[in-house]
Coordinates of C-alpha atoms and ligand atoms in Angstrom, one line a residue:
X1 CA 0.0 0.0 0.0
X2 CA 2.7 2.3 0.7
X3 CA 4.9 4.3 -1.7
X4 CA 7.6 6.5 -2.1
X5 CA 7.4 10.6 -3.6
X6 CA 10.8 11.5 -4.6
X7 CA 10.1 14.8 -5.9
X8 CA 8.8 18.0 -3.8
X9 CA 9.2 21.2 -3.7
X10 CA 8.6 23.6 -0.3
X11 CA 7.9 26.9 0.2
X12 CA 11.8 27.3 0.9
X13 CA 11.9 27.1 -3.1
X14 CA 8.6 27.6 -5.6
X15 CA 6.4 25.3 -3.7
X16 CA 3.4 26.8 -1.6
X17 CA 3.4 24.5 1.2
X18 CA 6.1 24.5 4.4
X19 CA 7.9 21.1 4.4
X20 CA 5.9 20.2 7.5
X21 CA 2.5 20.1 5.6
X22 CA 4.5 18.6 2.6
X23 CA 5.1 16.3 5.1
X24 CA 1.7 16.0 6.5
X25 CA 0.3 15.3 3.0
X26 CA 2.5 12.4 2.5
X27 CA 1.5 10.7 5.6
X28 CA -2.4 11.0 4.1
X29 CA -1.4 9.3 1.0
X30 CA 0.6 6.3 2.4
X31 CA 4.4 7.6 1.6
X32 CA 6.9 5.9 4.0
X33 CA 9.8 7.8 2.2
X34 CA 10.1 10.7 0.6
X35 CA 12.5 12.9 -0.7
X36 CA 12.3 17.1 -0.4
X37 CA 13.9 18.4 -3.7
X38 CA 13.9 22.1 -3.8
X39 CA 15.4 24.1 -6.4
X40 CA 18.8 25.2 -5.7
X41 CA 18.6 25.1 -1.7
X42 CA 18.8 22.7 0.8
X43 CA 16.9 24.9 3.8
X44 CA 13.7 23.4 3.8
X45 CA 15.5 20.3 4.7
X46 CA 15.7 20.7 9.1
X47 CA 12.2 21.4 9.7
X48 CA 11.2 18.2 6.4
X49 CA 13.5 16.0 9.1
X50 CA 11.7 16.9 12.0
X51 CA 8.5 16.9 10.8
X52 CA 9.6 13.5 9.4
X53 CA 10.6 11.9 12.7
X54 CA 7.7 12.9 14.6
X55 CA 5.3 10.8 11.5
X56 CA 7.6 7.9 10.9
X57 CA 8.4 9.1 7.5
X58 CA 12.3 8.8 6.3
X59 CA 13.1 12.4 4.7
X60 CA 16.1 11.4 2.3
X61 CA 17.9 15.0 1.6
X62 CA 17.9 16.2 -2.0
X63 CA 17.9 18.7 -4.3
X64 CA 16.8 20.0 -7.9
X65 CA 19.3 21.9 -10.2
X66 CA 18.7 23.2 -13.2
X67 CA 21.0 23.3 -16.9
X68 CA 20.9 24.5 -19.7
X69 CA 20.3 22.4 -22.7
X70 CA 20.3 24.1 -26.0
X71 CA 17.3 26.6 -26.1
X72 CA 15.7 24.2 -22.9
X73 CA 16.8 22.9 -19.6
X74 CA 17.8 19.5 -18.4
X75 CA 16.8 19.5 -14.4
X76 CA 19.3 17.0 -12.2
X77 CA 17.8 15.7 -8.9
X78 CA 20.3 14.9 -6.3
X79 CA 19.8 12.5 -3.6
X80 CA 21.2 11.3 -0.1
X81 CA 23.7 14.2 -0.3
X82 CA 25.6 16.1 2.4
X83 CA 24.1 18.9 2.8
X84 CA 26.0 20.4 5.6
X85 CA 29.0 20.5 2.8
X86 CA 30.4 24.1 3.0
X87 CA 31.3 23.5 -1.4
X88 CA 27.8 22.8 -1.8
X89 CA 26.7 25.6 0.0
X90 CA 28.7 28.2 -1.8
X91 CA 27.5 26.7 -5.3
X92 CA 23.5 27.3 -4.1
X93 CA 24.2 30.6 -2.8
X94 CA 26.2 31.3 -6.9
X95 CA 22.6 30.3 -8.1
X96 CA 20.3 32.9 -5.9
X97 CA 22.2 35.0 -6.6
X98 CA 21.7 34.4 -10.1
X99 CA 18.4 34.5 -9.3
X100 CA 18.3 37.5 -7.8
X101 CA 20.0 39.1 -11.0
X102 CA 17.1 37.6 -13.3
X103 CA 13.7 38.3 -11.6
X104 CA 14.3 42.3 -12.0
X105 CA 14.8 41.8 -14.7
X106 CA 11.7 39.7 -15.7
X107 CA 10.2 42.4 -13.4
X108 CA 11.1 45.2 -16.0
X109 CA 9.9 43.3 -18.4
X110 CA 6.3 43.3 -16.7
X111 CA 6.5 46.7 -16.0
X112 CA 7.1 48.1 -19.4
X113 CA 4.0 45.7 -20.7
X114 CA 1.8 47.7 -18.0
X115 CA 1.6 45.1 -15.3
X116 CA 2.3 46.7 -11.6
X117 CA 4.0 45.0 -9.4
X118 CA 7.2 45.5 -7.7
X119 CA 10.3 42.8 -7.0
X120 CA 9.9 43.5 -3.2
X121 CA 6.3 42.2 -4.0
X122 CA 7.4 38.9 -5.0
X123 CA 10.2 38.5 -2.8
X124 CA 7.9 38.9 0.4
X125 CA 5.1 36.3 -1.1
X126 CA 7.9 33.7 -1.4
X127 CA 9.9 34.5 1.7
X128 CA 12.8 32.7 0.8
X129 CA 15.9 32.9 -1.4
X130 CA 15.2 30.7 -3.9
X131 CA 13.2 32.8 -5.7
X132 CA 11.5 31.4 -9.1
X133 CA 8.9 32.6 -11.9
X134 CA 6.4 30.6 -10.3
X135 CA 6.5 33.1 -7.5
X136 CA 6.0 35.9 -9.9
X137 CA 2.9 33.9 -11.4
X138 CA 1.7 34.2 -7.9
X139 CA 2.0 37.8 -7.7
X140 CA 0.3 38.4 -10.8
X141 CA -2.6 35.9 -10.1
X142 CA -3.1 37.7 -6.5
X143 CA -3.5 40.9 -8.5
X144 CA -6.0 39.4 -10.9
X145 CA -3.3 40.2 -14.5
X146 CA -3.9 36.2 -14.9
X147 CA -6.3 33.7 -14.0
X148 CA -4.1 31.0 -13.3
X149 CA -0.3 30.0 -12.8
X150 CA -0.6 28.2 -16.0
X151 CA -2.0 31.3 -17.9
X152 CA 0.8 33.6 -16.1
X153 CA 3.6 31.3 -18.0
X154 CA 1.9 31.1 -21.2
X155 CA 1.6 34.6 -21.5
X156 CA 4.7 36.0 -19.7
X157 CA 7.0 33.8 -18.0
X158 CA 7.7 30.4 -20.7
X159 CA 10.6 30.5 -22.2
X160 CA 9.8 32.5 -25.3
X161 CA 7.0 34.9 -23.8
X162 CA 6.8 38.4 -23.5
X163 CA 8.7 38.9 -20.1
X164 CA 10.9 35.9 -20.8
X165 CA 14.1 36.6 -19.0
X166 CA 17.3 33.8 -19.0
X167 CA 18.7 32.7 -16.6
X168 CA 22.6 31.8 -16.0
X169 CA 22.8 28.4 -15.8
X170 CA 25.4 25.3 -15.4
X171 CA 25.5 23.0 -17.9
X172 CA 24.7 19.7 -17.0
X173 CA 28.0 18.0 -16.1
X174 CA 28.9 21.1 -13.9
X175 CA 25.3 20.4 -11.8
X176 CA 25.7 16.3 -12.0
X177 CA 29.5 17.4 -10.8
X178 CA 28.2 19.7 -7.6
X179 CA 26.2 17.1 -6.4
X180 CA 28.9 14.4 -7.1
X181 CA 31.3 16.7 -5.0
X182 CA 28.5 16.7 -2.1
X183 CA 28.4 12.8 -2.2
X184 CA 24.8 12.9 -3.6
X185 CA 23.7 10.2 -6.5
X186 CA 22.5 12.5 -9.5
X187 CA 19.0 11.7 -11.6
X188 CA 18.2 13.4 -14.2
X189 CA 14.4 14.8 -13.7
X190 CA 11.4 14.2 -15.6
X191 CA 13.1 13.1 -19.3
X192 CA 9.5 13.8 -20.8
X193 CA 10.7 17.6 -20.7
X194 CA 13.7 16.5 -23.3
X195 CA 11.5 14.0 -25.4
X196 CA 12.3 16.1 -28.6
X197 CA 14.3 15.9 -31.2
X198 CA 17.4 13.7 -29.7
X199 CA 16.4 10.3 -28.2
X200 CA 16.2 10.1 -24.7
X201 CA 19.0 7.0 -24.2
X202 CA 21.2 9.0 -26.3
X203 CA 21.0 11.7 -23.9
X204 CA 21.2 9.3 -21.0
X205 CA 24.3 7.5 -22.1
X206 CA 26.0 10.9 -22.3
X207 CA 25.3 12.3 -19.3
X208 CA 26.2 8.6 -17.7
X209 CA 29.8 9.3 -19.1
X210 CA 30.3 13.0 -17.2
X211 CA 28.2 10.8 -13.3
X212 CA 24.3 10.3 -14.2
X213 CA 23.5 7.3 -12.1
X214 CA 19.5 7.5 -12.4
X215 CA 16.5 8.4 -14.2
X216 CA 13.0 9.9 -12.9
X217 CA 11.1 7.0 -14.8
X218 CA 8.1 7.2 -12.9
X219 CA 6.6 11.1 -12.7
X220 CA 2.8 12.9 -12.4
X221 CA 2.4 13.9 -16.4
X222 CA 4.3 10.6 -17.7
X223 CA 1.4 8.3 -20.0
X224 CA 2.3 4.3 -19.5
X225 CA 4.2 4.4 -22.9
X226 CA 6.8 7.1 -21.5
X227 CA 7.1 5.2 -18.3
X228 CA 8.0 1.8 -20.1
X229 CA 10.1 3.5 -22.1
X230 CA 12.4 5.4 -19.9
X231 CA 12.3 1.8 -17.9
X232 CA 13.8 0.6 -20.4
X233 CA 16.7 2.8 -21.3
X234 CA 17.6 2.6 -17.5
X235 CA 17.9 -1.2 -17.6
X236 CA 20.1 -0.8 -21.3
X237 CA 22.5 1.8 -19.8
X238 CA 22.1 0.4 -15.9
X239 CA 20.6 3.7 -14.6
X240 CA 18.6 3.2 -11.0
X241 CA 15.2 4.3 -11.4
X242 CA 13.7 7.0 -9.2
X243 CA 10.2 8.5 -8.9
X244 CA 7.7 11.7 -7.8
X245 CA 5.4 14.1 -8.2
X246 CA 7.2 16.9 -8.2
X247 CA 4.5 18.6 -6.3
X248 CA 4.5 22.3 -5.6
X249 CA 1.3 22.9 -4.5
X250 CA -1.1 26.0 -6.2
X251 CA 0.8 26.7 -9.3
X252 CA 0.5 23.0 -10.3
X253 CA -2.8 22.5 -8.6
X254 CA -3.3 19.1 -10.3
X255 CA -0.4 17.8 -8.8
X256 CA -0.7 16.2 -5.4
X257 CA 1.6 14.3 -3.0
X258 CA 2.3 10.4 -3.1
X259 CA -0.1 10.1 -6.4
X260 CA 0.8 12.8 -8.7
X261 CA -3.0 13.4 -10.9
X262 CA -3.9 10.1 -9.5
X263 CA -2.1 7.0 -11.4
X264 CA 1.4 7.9 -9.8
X265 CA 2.7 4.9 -7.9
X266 CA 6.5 4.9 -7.0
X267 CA 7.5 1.4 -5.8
X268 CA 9.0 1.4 -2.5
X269 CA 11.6 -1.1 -3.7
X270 CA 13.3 1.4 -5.7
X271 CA 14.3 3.1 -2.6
X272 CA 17.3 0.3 -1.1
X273 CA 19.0 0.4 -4.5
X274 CA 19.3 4.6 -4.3
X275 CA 20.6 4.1 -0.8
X276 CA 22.9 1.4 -1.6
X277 CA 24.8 3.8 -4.2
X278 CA 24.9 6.4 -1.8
X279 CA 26.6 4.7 0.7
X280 CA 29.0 2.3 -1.9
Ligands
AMP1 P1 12.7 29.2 -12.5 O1 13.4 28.2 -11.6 O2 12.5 30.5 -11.9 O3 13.2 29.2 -13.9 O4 11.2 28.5 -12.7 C1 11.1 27.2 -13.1 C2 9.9 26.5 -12.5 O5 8.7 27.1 -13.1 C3 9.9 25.1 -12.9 O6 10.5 24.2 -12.0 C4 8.4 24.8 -13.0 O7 7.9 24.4 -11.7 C5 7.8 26.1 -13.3 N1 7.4 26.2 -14.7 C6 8.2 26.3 -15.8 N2 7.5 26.4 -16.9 C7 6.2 26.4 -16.6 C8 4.9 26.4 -17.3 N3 4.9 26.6 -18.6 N4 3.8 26.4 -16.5 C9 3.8 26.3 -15.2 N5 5.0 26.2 -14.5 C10 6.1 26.2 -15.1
ZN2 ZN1 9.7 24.4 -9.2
FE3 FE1 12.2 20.3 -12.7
FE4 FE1 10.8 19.9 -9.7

């Protein structure tokens, strides 16, 4: 009955829920592990342990970085790593501040297309130095410019929209390296987002030469096809398979803990293998 989510995001990145409800949620839908992976901070991971220990639900520490990949990015998960590690530390604090370099920027953009709102808006709604578009979706869907996070993207925030700003980002064998160098196994994320031209297992055997060790096989928006497919590159190139939601509460409002839109099931066996090549 029980399952794993190894995919969440808090509010101390772009989700809207603190890691104890994250935590709180999970224990409603039968997850006996889970794993908090907030983009490009670790901070949310004290009070995910804590509220972890008091449920009887093992919080494995992890993280979500992003690369660039052409005109797109290629998201690394990173599991089981030390997150006390002072390197590590000094790489996330390199990527706010990227951040913090972008979203005036995007800001601007907003501003110049008529839309009021400030950065000091934004930063106070998300509180935390991880600061992301979906935060500025927020902000504009408080104000009523949008309807939804979805429409908020779509109009201004996707890559190629009207307030479209890039960001500075590692390529992927610096962010599978960073997590290497903290002792964490890298995945990379949700492959569906790179199902495009080049084939997914070309991809994958690549990034296995510069440290991949995993794939996310099993994720909210994957159809049964997508699942058995990236199965089956991880068993050709030897890849451990991992799994999740990546749940972030009201900007992907279909998303939920543990079950994804519904059908998500992450085997709990897929858990001893992750662990084993964190500790080998
Ligand atoms: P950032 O880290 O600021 O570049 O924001 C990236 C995050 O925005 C991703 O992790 C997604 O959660 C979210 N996101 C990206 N594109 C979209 C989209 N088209 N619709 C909704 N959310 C999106
Ligand atoms: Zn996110
Ligand atoms: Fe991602
Ligand atoms: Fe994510």
């Amino acid at each position: 009955m029980s399952r794993l989510d190894l995919h969440l995001h808090t509010t101390f990145s772009d989700g809207s829920r603190t890691p104890t409800d994250v935590l709180a949620l999970a224990g409603k839908a039968q997850v006996s592990a889970l794993a908090i992976t907030d983009h490009d901070t670790v901070a949310g991971l004290p009070e995910a342990i804590a509220a972890g220990r008091s449920l009887g639900i093992e919080v494995i520490p992890g993280i979500e970085l992003s690369s660039r990949w052409g005109q797109t990015e290629l998201h690394i998960l990173g599991y089981f790593l030390d997150w006390n590690d002072l390197e590590l530390q000094r790489q996330l604090t390199r990527f706010q501040d990227a951040r913090h370099v972008r979203n005036p920027r995007i800001i601007e953009k907003l501003n110049a297309l008529g839309i009021d709102l400030t950065y000091d808006e934004v930063r106070s709604l998300a509180g935390n130095d991880s600061i992301g578009r979906p935060h500025i979706a927020r902000v504009l869907l408080e104000k009523g410019y949008v309807t939804s996070a979805k429409e908020a993207f779509d109009r201004y925030l996707a890559d190629g929209a009207a307030a479209h700003v890039p960001r500075e980002l590692p390529g992927p064998a610096e962010a599978i390296a960073i997590i290497r160098a903290a002792r964490g196994i890298p995945v990379l994320a949700h492959p569906s987002w790179l199902d495009r031209s080049e084939g997914i297992y070309k991809i994958c055997e690549q990034l296995k030469a510069v440290g991949l060790a995993g794939i996310e096989v099993h994720y909210s928006s994957h159809r049964p096809e997508q699942t058995a497919a990236y199965l089956d590159v991880a068993r050709r190139l030897d890849l451990l398979v991992t799994g999740g939601s990546d749940f972030h509460g009201v900007t992907k409002p279909d998303v939920e803990v543990g079950v994804g839109r519904g059908q998500l099931k992450v085997p709990e066996a897929l858990l001893e293998p992750l662990r084993k090549a964190a500790t080998a």
